[in-house]
Amino acid sequence: MDGKKLSIGTEDFDKLRLSDAVYIDKTSYLIELYGEHVHFNGISYVDDVLLFARPRRFGKTLTMSMIKNFFELNYADPEDKSKPKQLFHNLAISRNKAFCEKYMGQYPVISLSLKGIEGRSYEKALQKFLQKVGDLYRTYRPVFEGSDKQYKEDIKFFNEVLDLSNSTNLVLSDNDVITNVENIIITSLYKLTAMLNTEFGKRTIVIVDEYDVPLQKASVGGYYDEMIDVVRGLFEKVFKTNSYLEKGFVTGCLRISHESIFTGINNFSIYTVNDEAYNTFIGFTREETVELLNKQKLSSKEEIVMKWYNGYNFAGAKMLCPWSVLKFCESAGKSENLNELIPDNYWINTSGNDIIDICLKHPDAKDSMRLQNLLNGNSELIQASEFTSYPEINTGTDFETMMSMMLHTGYLTVIKTHPDRSLDVKIPNEEVLDSFRERIKVVFSKKNAPWFEKAEALKSALFNNDKDEVQRLINELLLNFVSVRDSSYENFYHGFLLGVLSIVTQNASEISSNKENGKGFSDLILRSGFKAVILEFKKMPSDSVPKVLLNTCSEALEQIEENKYDYNLQQDGYTQIRKFGITFYGKECVV
């Protein structure tokens, strides 16, 4: 690890290296990527196309940029290796002279990022896709201009891509135009590999970064089927039986199933967070993080960094999110008072909250309890699965699939793998837990209209003395409610109702919790005008029989009477006082 500067968010390897910025050296993996690493059994393993599935902000794009800069030849002078030699000087791979001599600067490289391909309609997204391909083609214009090696039909296709992608008048409303654009995109990478092979007599390395972003956006926009046809067609054309392909690298967050997108592409090798191979390739290891903190003179903050940002388990490797670690180092380095520095949640602000929101709104009580168990710091047993398609990921998805998605996108991590491939998972660290806390504040607040309306209805039912409606509404609200409190204790339910009723009270004086009244401390008291409601809670096991639950409710009411919880209210002139005994059991209650 060298470099005197800390560059946050730089995804270009050459820019990072030329600016003398800190770089966590992952270049030793190049030998394994090319199948030249000899394993303990004396065998090397060669992958033709590799897919790396990692959570966002773990450094996938920078890693792909590093690969590109190592292998890419100088198109103007293929014999000149000065640039990669400069960029990789003093890095681990430079010590393997034979490997560098054989592979450094030897191949044409195509690198296409699918990030940013989105739109309210399929036509808008397709237009952005075409623009991406056009931008890629423009980078090769100097290579092919004036070349006497290229076939006329290939040059014609090349120019058509440039013209179409550069057109300000292109309107994708006609089916024939849409079909033409789709075919151009699908063929684009394959055509480039053919043209580069013609020009240099070498096969091409192809990199596709963030392959699943257009699919995720399409699932939200309602045009998933159209978009997956294009992405699948693109992959089949360039990765399947392409004689001009040297090697392929693909990145994304999720592993979409073979049947859905990689149909017939049998040379794909997929490496996820559950695979031991390449488990430290993308992301920071604990040891790398400690070294970084030492070099930044922040070793005193190691414990808090590990608490907030450590905890990801990639098949036995303890990993940290590079974005979060580097952002913390930046904040600490700029701090005038390091001892007072409070860690922040950097990761959640880099993307939307769709996954958390879907989880929090999941309609099944058992699912809600499982999520609550995770938020309490415990683990849950899941059956890991790949995804047939993005449209599976919605509020109707079974929770098992949802938790698998949370695992692959970084909201959960594996703590144990069982022989049947089932997994014990948990929330990895304080940063992710804080992400849930922030979303909980929104989902269970005034900002969530359906939740607010139910809370208003509950308040009305309490003051109207409608116990059946109170019971129905609480059960309905409990179904989805999760918090960062421990549901094993009565105070979870106390906090639940305090939170619900607090969002429909005008000021703090209208609601009081655990306040001394009469001979004791009442659970909750709600006030409005000259009316008041006293609530006393009990908790019973989830398998309790109805008679026991009702008896416990009676005990709660007796407690209100015996301890004279209404005494202060009577003294203050409240003319109508309602009293409720509520027994909670699991995600239900009796009132």
Coordinates of C-alpha atoms in Angstrom, one line a residue:
M1 CA 0.0 0.0 0.0
D2 CA 1.6 3.2 -1.1
G3 CA 0.3 6.7 -2.0
K4 CA 0.2 10.0 -0.1
K5 CA -3.3 11.1 -1.1
L6 CA -6.7 9.7 -0.1
S7 CA -9.0 9.8 -3.1
I8 CA -12.6 9.1 -2.4
G9 CA -14.8 7.6 -5.1
T10 CA -12.1 7.4 -7.8
E11 CA -13.0 4.4 -10.0
D12 CA -10.3 4.9 -12.7
F13 CA -7.2 2.9 -11.8
D14 CA -4.9 5.0 -14.0
K15 CA -6.1 8.3 -12.5
L16 CA -5.7 6.9 -9.0
R17 CA -2.1 5.7 -9.6
L18 CA -1.0 8.8 -11.5
S19 CA -2.3 11.1 -8.7
D20 CA -0.2 9.2 -6.1
A21 CA -3.4 8.2 -4.2
V22 CA -3.7 5.3 -1.7
Y23 CA -4.4 2.0 -3.4
I24 CA -5.0 -1.3 -1.7
D25 CA -3.0 -3.7 -3.8
K26 CA -5.1 -6.4 -5.4
T27 CA -2.9 -7.0 -8.4
S28 CA -1.6 -10.4 -7.2
Y29 CA -5.0 -11.8 -8.2
L30 CA -4.2 -11.2 -11.9
I31 CA -2.3 -14.5 -11.9
E32 CA -5.3 -16.4 -10.7
L33 CA -7.6 -14.5 -13.1
Y34 CA -5.6 -15.8 -16.0
G35 CA -5.4 -19.4 -14.7
E36 CA -1.7 -19.4 -14.0
H37 CA -1.9 -19.7 -10.2
V38 CA -0.8 -23.2 -9.2
H39 CA -2.9 -24.5 -6.3
F40 CA -1.8 -26.9 -3.5
N41 CA -2.7 -29.9 -5.7
G42 CA -0.4 -28.7 -8.5
I43 CA -3.3 -27.8 -10.8
S44 CA -4.2 -24.4 -12.3
Y45 CA -7.9 -23.6 -13.1
V46 CA -8.8 -21.5 -16.2
D47 CA -12.1 -19.5 -16.4
D48 CA -13.2 -18.1 -19.7
V49 CA -15.8 -15.6 -18.4
L50 CA -15.9 -14.6 -14.7
L51 CA -18.9 -13.0 -12.9
F52 CA -18.2 -11.3 -9.6
A53 CA -21.3 -10.5 -7.5
R54 CA -20.5 -8.1 -4.7
P55 CA -22.5 -5.5 -2.7
R56 CA -22.4 -1.9 -4.0
R57 CA -19.5 0.4 -3.1
F58 CA -17.1 -2.5 -2.6
G59 CA -14.8 -1.5 -5.4
K60 CA -16.0 -3.5 -8.3
T61 CA -15.5 -0.8 -10.9
L62 CA -12.0 0.1 -9.7
T63 CA -11.1 -3.6 -9.8
M64 CA -12.3 -3.9 -13.4
S65 CA -10.4 -0.7 -14.3
M66 CA -7.2 -2.2 -12.8
I67 CA -7.7 -5.3 -15.0
K68 CA -8.2 -3.2 -18.1
N69 CA -5.1 -1.1 -17.4
F70 CA -2.9 -4.2 -17.0
F71 CA -3.9 -6.1 -20.1
E72 CA -4.8 -3.3 -22.6
L73 CA -2.3 -2.7 -25.4
N74 CA -1.3 0.7 -26.7
Y75 CA -3.4 0.9 -29.9
A76 CA -1.2 3.5 -31.5
D77 CA 2.0 1.5 -30.7
P78 CA 1.3 -2.1 -29.6
E79 CA 5.0 -2.7 -28.7
D80 CA 4.9 0.2 -26.2
K81 CA 4.3 -1.1 -22.6
S82 CA 5.5 2.0 -20.9
K83 CA 2.1 3.1 -19.5
P84 CA 1.2 -0.2 -17.7
K85 CA 4.8 -0.5 -16.5
Q86 CA 4.4 3.0 -14.9
L87 CA 0.9 2.2 -13.4
F88 CA 1.9 -1.1 -11.9
H89 CA 5.4 -0.2 -10.7
N90 CA 6.0 -1.4 -7.1
L91 CA 2.7 -3.3 -7.0
A92 CA 2.6 -7.0 -6.2
I93 CA 2.2 -8.1 -9.8
S94 CA 5.4 -6.3 -10.9
R95 CA 7.5 -8.8 -9.0
N96 CA 6.3 -11.6 -11.3
K97 CA 8.5 -10.6 -14.3
A98 CA 7.5 -13.6 -16.4
F99 CA 3.8 -13.0 -16.0
C100 CA 4.1 -9.3 -16.8
E101 CA 6.3 -10.0 -19.8
K102 CA 3.7 -12.5 -21.1
Y103 CA 0.4 -10.6 -20.5
M104 CA 1.0 -6.9 -19.6
G105 CA -0.2 -4.6 -22.4
Q106 CA -0.8 -7.5 -24.8
Y107 CA -4.6 -7.5 -25.6
P108 CA -7.3 -5.2 -26.9
V109 CA -9.8 -4.5 -24.1
I110 CA -13.4 -3.5 -24.3
S111 CA -14.9 -2.1 -21.1
L112 CA -18.6 -1.2 -20.9
S113 CA -20.5 -0.1 -17.7
L114 CA -24.2 -0.5 -17.7
K115 CA -24.6 1.8 -14.8
G116 CA -27.0 4.7 -15.5
I117 CA -29.1 2.8 -18.1
E118 CA -32.6 3.6 -16.8
G119 CA -35.8 5.5 -17.7
R120 CA -39.5 5.8 -17.1
S121 CA -40.1 3.9 -20.2
Y122 CA -38.3 1.1 -22.1
E123 CA -37.7 3.5 -25.0
K124 CA -35.9 6.0 -22.8
A125 CA -33.8 3.3 -21.2
L126 CA -33.0 1.8 -24.6
Q127 CA -31.9 5.3 -25.8
K128 CA -29.4 5.5 -22.9
F129 CA -28.2 2.0 -23.7
L130 CA -27.5 3.1 -27.3
Q131 CA -25.7 6.2 -26.0
K132 CA -23.5 4.1 -23.8
V133 CA -22.6 1.9 -26.8
G134 CA -22.0 5.0 -28.9
D135 CA -19.6 6.5 -26.3
L136 CA -17.7 3.2 -26.2
Y137 CA -17.4 3.1 -30.0
R138 CA -16.1 6.7 -30.1
T139 CA -13.1 5.7 -28.0
Y140 CA -12.1 3.3 -30.8
R141 CA -12.6 5.8 -33.6
P142 CA -8.9 6.7 -33.7
V143 CA -8.1 2.9 -34.0
F144 CA -10.2 2.3 -37.1
E145 CA -10.0 5.6 -38.9
G146 CA -7.9 5.2 -42.0
S147 CA -7.3 1.5 -41.4
D148 CA -6.9 -0.6 -44.5
K149 CA -7.5 -3.8 -42.6
Q150 CA -11.2 -3.5 -41.8
Y151 CA -14.1 -5.0 -43.8
K152 CA -16.4 -2.5 -45.4
E153 CA -19.5 -4.0 -43.8
D154 CA -17.9 -3.7 -40.3
I155 CA -16.9 0.0 -40.9
K156 CA -20.5 0.6 -42.1
F157 CA -21.9 -0.9 -38.9
F158 CA -19.3 1.0 -36.8
N159 CA -20.4 4.3 -38.4
E160 CA -24.1 3.5 -38.0
V161 CA -23.6 3.1 -34.3
L162 CA -21.9 6.4 -34.1
D163 CA -24.5 8.2 -36.2
L164 CA -27.5 6.7 -34.4
S165 CA -26.1 7.3 -30.9
N166 CA -25.2 10.9 -31.8
S167 CA -28.6 11.7 -33.4
T168 CA -30.7 14.3 -31.7
N169 CA -33.7 13.5 -33.8
L170 CA -33.9 9.8 -33.0
V171 CA -37.3 8.9 -31.7
L172 CA -37.9 5.3 -30.5
S173 CA -41.6 5.2 -31.2
D174 CA -41.6 3.1 -34.4
N175 CA -41.3 -0.7 -33.8
D176 CA -38.9 -1.1 -36.7
V177 CA -36.6 1.6 -35.3
I178 CA -36.7 0.0 -31.8
T179 CA -35.9 -3.4 -33.3
N180 CA -33.0 -2.0 -35.2
V181 CA -31.6 -0.3 -32.1
E182 CA -32.0 -3.5 -30.1
N183 CA -30.1 -5.5 -32.7
I184 CA -27.3 -2.9 -32.9
I185 CA -26.9 -3.0 -29.1
I186 CA -27.0 -6.8 -29.0
T187 CA -24.3 -7.1 -31.8
S188 CA -22.2 -4.1 -30.6
L189 CA -19.6 -5.9 -28.4
Y190 CA -19.3 -8.9 -30.7
K191 CA -18.6 -6.6 -33.6
L192 CA -15.9 -4.7 -31.7
T193 CA -14.1 -7.9 -30.8
A194 CA -14.1 -9.0 -34.5
M195 CA -12.8 -5.6 -35.6
L196 CA -10.1 -5.5 -33.0
N197 CA -9.1 -9.0 -34.0
T198 CA -8.8 -7.9 -37.6
E199 CA -6.8 -4.9 -36.7
F200 CA -4.3 -6.5 -34.2
G201 CA -4.6 -10.2 -34.8
K202 CA -5.4 -10.8 -31.2
R203 CA -8.4 -11.8 -29.2
T204 CA -10.1 -9.3 -27.0
I205 CA -10.8 -9.1 -23.3
V206 CA -14.4 -7.9 -22.6
I207 CA -15.4 -6.3 -19.3
V208 CA -19.1 -5.5 -18.5
D209 CA -19.5 -3.6 -15.2
E210 CA -22.8 -3.4 -13.2
Y211 CA -24.6 -5.7 -15.6
D212 CA -27.7 -5.9 -13.4
V213 CA -28.4 -2.2 -13.0
P214 CA -30.6 -1.9 -16.2
L215 CA -32.5 -5.0 -15.0
Q216 CA -33.1 -3.5 -11.6
K217 CA -34.3 -0.2 -13.0
A218 CA -36.4 -2.0 -15.6
S219 CA -38.2 -4.0 -12.9
V220 CA -39.3 -0.8 -11.3
G221 CA -40.2 0.8 -14.6
G222 CA -42.3 -2.1 -15.8
Y223 CA -40.3 -3.1 -18.9
Y224 CA -38.2 -5.9 -17.4
D225 CA -39.0 -8.5 -20.1
E226 CA -37.9 -6.2 -22.9
M227 CA -34.6 -5.2 -21.2
I228 CA -33.6 -8.7 -20.2
D229 CA -34.0 -9.8 -23.8
V230 CA -31.4 -7.1 -24.8
V231 CA -29.0 -7.9 -22.0
R232 CA -29.3 -11.6 -22.6
G233 CA -28.8 -11.1 -26.3
L234 CA -25.7 -8.9 -25.8
F235 CA -24.1 -11.6 -23.5
E236 CA -24.9 -14.5 -25.8
K237 CA -23.4 -12.7 -28.7
V238 CA -20.2 -11.7 -27.1
F239 CA -19.5 -14.5 -24.6
K240 CA -21.0 -17.6 -26.2
T241 CA -18.7 -19.3 -28.8
N242 CA -17.0 -16.1 -29.8
S243 CA -13.7 -17.0 -31.4
Y244 CA -12.5 -13.4 -31.0
L245 CA -12.9 -13.4 -27.2
E246 CA -9.8 -13.8 -25.0
K247 CA -11.5 -13.6 -21.6
G248 CA -14.6 -11.9 -20.1
F249 CA -15.2 -10.2 -16.7
V250 CA -18.6 -9.2 -15.5
T251 CA -19.7 -7.5 -12.2
G252 CA -23.0 -6.9 -10.5
C253 CA -24.7 -7.0 -7.1
L254 CA -27.0 -10.0 -7.7
R255 CA -26.5 -13.3 -9.4
I256 CA -29.5 -13.6 -11.7
S257 CA -30.1 -17.3 -12.5
H258 CA -28.5 -19.0 -15.5
E259 CA -31.9 -19.8 -17.0
S260 CA -32.9 -16.1 -16.9
I261 CA -29.9 -14.4 -18.5
F262 CA -27.0 -16.8 -19.1
T263 CA -28.9 -19.3 -21.1
G264 CA -26.5 -21.6 -23.0
I265 CA -23.4 -19.7 -21.9
N266 CA -21.7 -22.6 -20.3
N267 CA -18.3 -20.9 -19.9
F268 CA -19.5 -18.6 -17.1
S269 CA -17.8 -19.0 -13.7
I270 CA -19.8 -17.2 -11.0
Y271 CA -18.2 -16.0 -7.8
T272 CA -20.4 -14.6 -5.1
V273 CA -19.9 -13.6 -1.4
N274 CA -20.5 -17.3 -0.6
D275 CA -17.6 -18.6 -2.7
E276 CA -14.1 -19.0 -1.2
A277 CA -12.3 -18.4 -4.5
Y278 CA -11.6 -14.6 -4.9
N279 CA -13.1 -13.9 -1.5
T280 CA -10.6 -11.1 -0.7
F281 CA -10.3 -9.8 -4.3
I282 CA -13.0 -7.1 -4.0
G283 CA -13.3 -5.1 -0.7
F284 CA -10.9 -4.4 2.2
T285 CA -9.7 -7.2 4.5
R286 CA -9.3 -6.5 8.2
E287 CA -5.5 -6.5 7.8
E288 CA -5.6 -4.1 4.9
T289 CA -7.8 -1.8 6.9
V290 CA -5.5 -1.9 9.9
E291 CA -2.6 -1.0 7.7
L292 CA -4.5 1.8 6.1
L293 CA -5.4 3.3 9.5
N294 CA -1.8 3.1 10.6
K295 CA -0.6 4.9 7.6
Q296 CA -3.3 7.5 8.1
K297 CA -2.2 7.9 11.7
L298 CA -5.7 6.7 12.8
S299 CA -4.8 3.5 14.6
S300 CA -6.5 4.8 17.7
K301 CA -9.8 4.5 15.8
E302 CA -9.4 0.8 14.9
E303 CA -11.9 -0.5 17.4
I304 CA -14.7 1.9 16.3
V305 CA -14.0 1.3 12.6
M306 CA -14.3 -2.4 13.1
K307 CA -17.6 -2.0 15.1
W308 CA -19.1 0.2 12.5
Y309 CA -17.8 -1.1 9.2
N310 CA -16.4 -4.6 9.7
G311 CA -18.4 -7.9 9.9
Y312 CA -18.9 -8.9 6.3
N313 CA -18.0 -12.6 5.9
F314 CA -17.1 -13.6 2.3
A315 CA -16.7 -17.3 2.6
G316 CA -14.4 -17.1 5.7
A317 CA -12.8 -13.8 4.9
K318 CA -13.6 -10.8 7.2
M319 CA -14.2 -7.9 4.9
L320 CA -15.0 -4.2 5.1
C321 CA -16.7 -1.9 2.6
P322 CA -14.0 0.3 1.0
W323 CA -16.3 3.3 0.5
S324 CA -17.2 3.5 4.2
V325 CA -13.6 3.0 5.5
L326 CA -12.2 5.6 3.1
K327 CA -15.0 8.1 3.9
F328 CA -14.3 7.6 7.6
C329 CA -10.6 8.2 7.1
E330 CA -11.4 11.4 5.2
S331 CA -13.7 12.7 8.0
A332 CA -11.1 11.8 10.6
G333 CA -8.3 13.3 8.7
K334 CA -10.1 16.6 8.4
S335 CA -11.4 16.6 12.0
E336 CA -10.0 19.3 14.4
N337 CA -11.0 17.1 17.3
L338 CA -10.4 13.5 16.6
N339 CA -11.5 12.3 20.1
E340 CA -15.0 13.7 19.5
L341 CA -15.4 12.2 16.0
I342 CA -18.6 10.2 15.6
P343 CA -18.8 7.5 12.9
D344 CA -21.3 8.2 10.2
N345 CA -23.4 6.0 7.9
Y346 CA -21.8 6.5 4.5
W347 CA -22.9 3.4 2.8
I348 CA -26.7 3.9 2.8
N349 CA -26.5 7.3 1.2
T350 CA -24.9 5.8 -2.0
S351 CA -28.2 4.2 -3.2
G352 CA -31.9 3.9 -2.7
N353 CA -33.7 2.2 0.2
D354 CA -35.9 -0.1 -1.9
I355 CA -34.7 -3.3 -0.3
I356 CA -35.2 -2.1 3.3
D357 CA -38.5 -0.6 2.5
I358 CA -39.8 -3.8 0.9
C359 CA -38.6 -5.8 4.0
L360 CA -40.2 -3.4 6.5
K361 CA -43.5 -3.6 4.6
H362 CA -43.6 -7.4 4.3
P363 CA -47.1 -8.5 5.2
D364 CA -46.4 -11.8 7.1
A365 CA -46.2 -11.6 10.9
K366 CA -43.6 -14.5 11.0
D367 CA -41.5 -12.6 8.5
S368 CA -41.7 -9.5 10.6
M369 CA -40.6 -11.4 13.7
R370 CA -37.6 -12.8 11.7
L371 CA -36.6 -9.3 10.7
Q372 CA -37.0 -8.1 14.2
N373 CA -34.8 -10.9 15.4
L374 CA -32.1 -9.7 13.0
L375 CA -32.4 -6.1 14.2
N376 CA -32.0 -7.4 17.8
G377 CA -28.5 -8.6 16.8
N378 CA -29.4 -12.3 16.4
S379 CA -29.0 -14.6 13.4
E380 CA -31.6 -16.2 11.2
L381 CA -31.4 -19.5 9.2
I382 CA -32.1 -19.1 5.5
Q383 CA -32.0 -21.1 2.3
A384 CA -29.7 -19.2 -0.1
S385 CA -31.1 -18.8 -3.6
E386 CA -30.3 -17.2 -6.8
F387 CA -32.9 -15.0 -8.5
T388 CA -34.9 -15.9 -11.6
S389 CA -35.6 -12.3 -12.2
Y390 CA -35.8 -8.9 -10.6
P391 CA -39.6 -8.6 -10.6
E392 CA -39.5 -11.4 -8.0
I393 CA -38.1 -8.8 -5.6
N394 CA -41.2 -7.0 -4.3
T395 CA -43.6 -7.0 -1.4
G396 CA -45.1 -10.3 -2.8
T397 CA -41.8 -12.1 -2.7
D398 CA -41.3 -14.9 -0.2
F399 CA -39.2 -13.7 2.6
E400 CA -36.6 -16.4 2.0
T401 CA -35.8 -14.9 -1.4
M402 CA -35.9 -11.4 0.1
M403 CA -33.3 -12.4 2.7
S404 CA -31.1 -13.9 0.0
M405 CA -31.2 -10.6 -1.8
M406 CA -30.3 -8.8 1.4
L407 CA -27.3 -11.1 1.8
H408 CA -26.0 -10.4 -1.7
T409 CA -26.6 -6.7 -1.5
G410 CA -24.8 -6.2 1.8
Y411 CA -27.6 -5.9 4.3
L412 CA -26.8 -9.3 5.8
T413 CA -23.7 -11.5 6.0
V414 CA -23.2 -15.2 6.6
I415 CA -21.9 -16.4 10.0
K416 CA -22.2 -20.1 9.3
T417 CA -22.8 -22.4 6.3
H418 CA -24.5 -25.7 7.1
P419 CA -23.9 -29.0 5.2
D420 CA -27.2 -28.7 3.4
R421 CA -26.1 -25.2 2.1
S422 CA -28.5 -23.4 4.4
L423 CA -27.0 -20.3 6.0
D424 CA -27.1 -18.5 9.4
V425 CA -27.1 -14.8 8.6
K426 CA -27.0 -11.6 10.6
I427 CA -26.7 -7.8 10.1
P428 CA -23.0 -7.3 9.7
N429 CA -22.3 -4.1 11.6
E430 CA -23.4 -0.8 13.1
E431 CA -23.5 1.0 9.8
V432 CA -26.1 -1.3 8.3
L433 CA -28.1 -1.4 11.5
D434 CA -28.1 2.4 11.4
S435 CA -29.4 2.2 7.9
F436 CA -32.4 0.2 9.1
R437 CA -32.9 2.6 12.0
E438 CA -33.1 5.6 9.6
R439 CA -35.6 3.8 7.4
I440 CA -37.7 2.7 10.4
K441 CA -38.0 6.4 11.4
V442 CA -39.6 7.1 8.0
V443 CA -41.7 3.9 7.5
F444 CA -43.3 4.1 11.0
S445 CA -43.9 7.8 11.0
K446 CA -46.2 10.6 9.7
K447 CA -44.3 10.5 6.4
N448 CA -45.9 7.1 5.7
A449 CA -49.5 8.0 5.0
P450 CA -51.1 4.5 5.5
W451 CA -49.3 4.0 8.8
F452 CA -50.4 7.5 10.0
E453 CA -54.0 6.9 9.0
K454 CA -54.1 3.6 11.0
A455 CA -52.5 5.4 14.0
E456 CA -55.2 8.1 13.8
A457 CA -57.9 5.4 13.7
L458 CA -56.4 3.7 16.8
K459 CA -56.4 6.9 18.8
S460 CA -60.1 7.5 17.9
A461 CA -61.0 3.9 18.8
L462 CA -59.3 4.3 22.2
F463 CA -61.2 7.5 23.1
N464 CA -64.4 6.0 21.8
N465 CA -64.0 2.9 24.0
D466 CA -64.2 0.5 21.1
K467 CA -62.1 -2.3 22.4
D468 CA -62.8 -4.6 19.4
E469 CA -61.6 -1.9 16.9
V470 CA -58.6 -1.2 19.2
Q471 CA -57.7 -4.9 19.1
R472 CA -58.1 -5.1 15.3
L473 CA -56.0 -2.0 14.6
I474 CA -53.2 -3.0 17.0
N475 CA -53.0 -6.4 15.5
E476 CA -52.9 -4.9 12.0
L477 CA -50.2 -2.5 13.0
L478 CA -48.2 -5.1 14.8
L479 CA -48.1 -7.3 11.7
N480 CA -45.5 -5.2 10.1
F481 CA -43.9 -3.2 12.9
V482 CA -40.2 -3.7 13.7
S483 CA -38.0 -1.7 15.9
V484 CA -34.5 -1.7 17.3
R485 CA -35.8 -2.8 20.6
D486 CA -35.7 -6.4 21.9
S487 CA -39.1 -8.0 21.3
S488 CA -38.3 -10.6 24.0
Y489 CA -39.4 -8.1 26.6
E490 CA -42.6 -6.2 27.4
N491 CA -40.9 -2.9 26.6
F492 CA -40.9 -3.8 22.9
Y493 CA -44.7 -3.6 22.9
H494 CA -44.6 -0.6 25.2
G495 CA -42.3 1.1 22.7
F496 CA -44.4 0.0 19.8
L497 CA -47.6 1.7 21.1
L498 CA -45.7 4.7 22.4
G499 CA -44.3 5.2 18.9
V500 CA -47.6 4.7 17.1
L501 CA -49.6 7.1 19.4
S502 CA -46.8 9.7 19.5
I503 CA -47.1 10.4 15.8
V504 CA -50.8 11.4 16.2
T505 CA -50.4 13.5 19.3
Q506 CA -50.0 17.3 18.9
N507 CA -47.5 17.8 21.7
A508 CA -45.6 15.9 24.4
S509 CA -48.2 16.7 27.1
E510 CA -50.8 14.6 25.4
I511 CA -48.9 11.4 26.0
S512 CA -46.9 10.1 29.0
S513 CA -45.0 6.9 29.4
N514 CA -44.1 5.2 32.7
K515 CA -45.1 8.3 34.7
E516 CA -45.9 8.1 38.4
N517 CA -49.6 8.0 38.9
G518 CA -51.4 7.0 42.2
K519 CA -49.4 4.2 43.8
G520 CA -47.3 3.3 40.8
F521 CA -46.2 3.9 37.3
S522 CA -48.7 3.5 34.5
D523 CA -47.5 2.2 31.1
L524 CA -49.1 4.8 28.9
I525 CA -51.6 7.6 29.4
L526 CA -53.2 9.5 26.5
R527 CA -55.0 12.8 26.9
S528 CA -57.2 14.9 24.7
G529 CA -59.3 17.8 26.0
F530 CA -61.0 16.5 29.2
K531 CA -60.7 12.9 28.1
A532 CA -58.0 10.4 29.0
V533 CA -57.0 6.8 28.2
I534 CA -54.9 4.6 30.5
L535 CA -53.1 1.6 28.9
E536 CA -51.6 -1.2 30.9
F537 CA -49.6 -4.0 29.0
K538 CA -48.8 -7.6 29.7
K539 CA -46.8 -10.1 27.7
M540 CA -47.5 -13.8 27.3
P541 CA -45.9 -16.6 25.3
S542 CA -47.1 -16.8 21.7
D543 CA -48.7 -20.2 22.3
S544 CA -50.9 -19.1 25.2
V545 CA -54.6 -20.2 25.2
P546 CA -57.4 -17.6 24.9
K547 CA -58.6 -18.0 28.5
V548 CA -55.2 -17.3 29.9
L549 CA -54.8 -14.3 27.6
L550 CA -58.2 -12.9 28.8
N551 CA -57.3 -13.5 32.4
T552 CA -54.0 -11.6 31.9
C553 CA -56.0 -8.7 30.4
S554 CA -58.1 -8.7 33.6
E555 CA -55.0 -8.6 35.7
A556 CA -53.8 -5.5 33.8
L557 CA -57.2 -3.8 34.5
E558 CA -57.0 -4.8 38.2
Q559 CA -53.5 -3.3 38.3
I560 CA -54.9 0.0 37.1
E561 CA -57.6 0.0 39.8
E562 CA -55.4 -1.3 42.6
N563 CA -52.6 1.3 42.0
K564 CA -55.1 4.1 41.3
Y565 CA -53.5 5.1 38.0
D566 CA -56.5 7.4 37.4
Y567 CA -56.1 9.4 40.7
N568 CA -54.0 12.2 39.2
L569 CA -56.3 12.4 36.2
Q570 CA -59.3 12.8 38.4
Q571 CA -57.6 15.5 40.4
D572 CA -56.8 17.4 37.2
G573 CA -60.5 17.4 36.2
Y574 CA -60.6 14.8 33.5
T575 CA -64.3 13.8 33.1
Q576 CA -64.0 10.8 31.0
I577 CA -61.3 8.2 31.6
R578 CA -61.0 5.0 29.5
K579 CA -59.0 2.0 30.9
F580 CA -57.5 -0.8 28.7
G581 CA -55.7 -3.9 29.6
I582 CA -53.7 -5.3 26.7
T583 CA -52.0 -8.7 26.5
F584 CA -49.4 -9.2 23.8
Y585 CA -48.4 -12.6 22.5
G586 CA -46.0 -12.7 19.5
K587 CA -47.4 -10.4 16.8
E588 CA -50.9 -10.3 18.2
C589 CA -52.8 -9.0 21.2
V590 CA -56.0 -9.3 23.2
V591 CA -57.7 -6.1 24.4

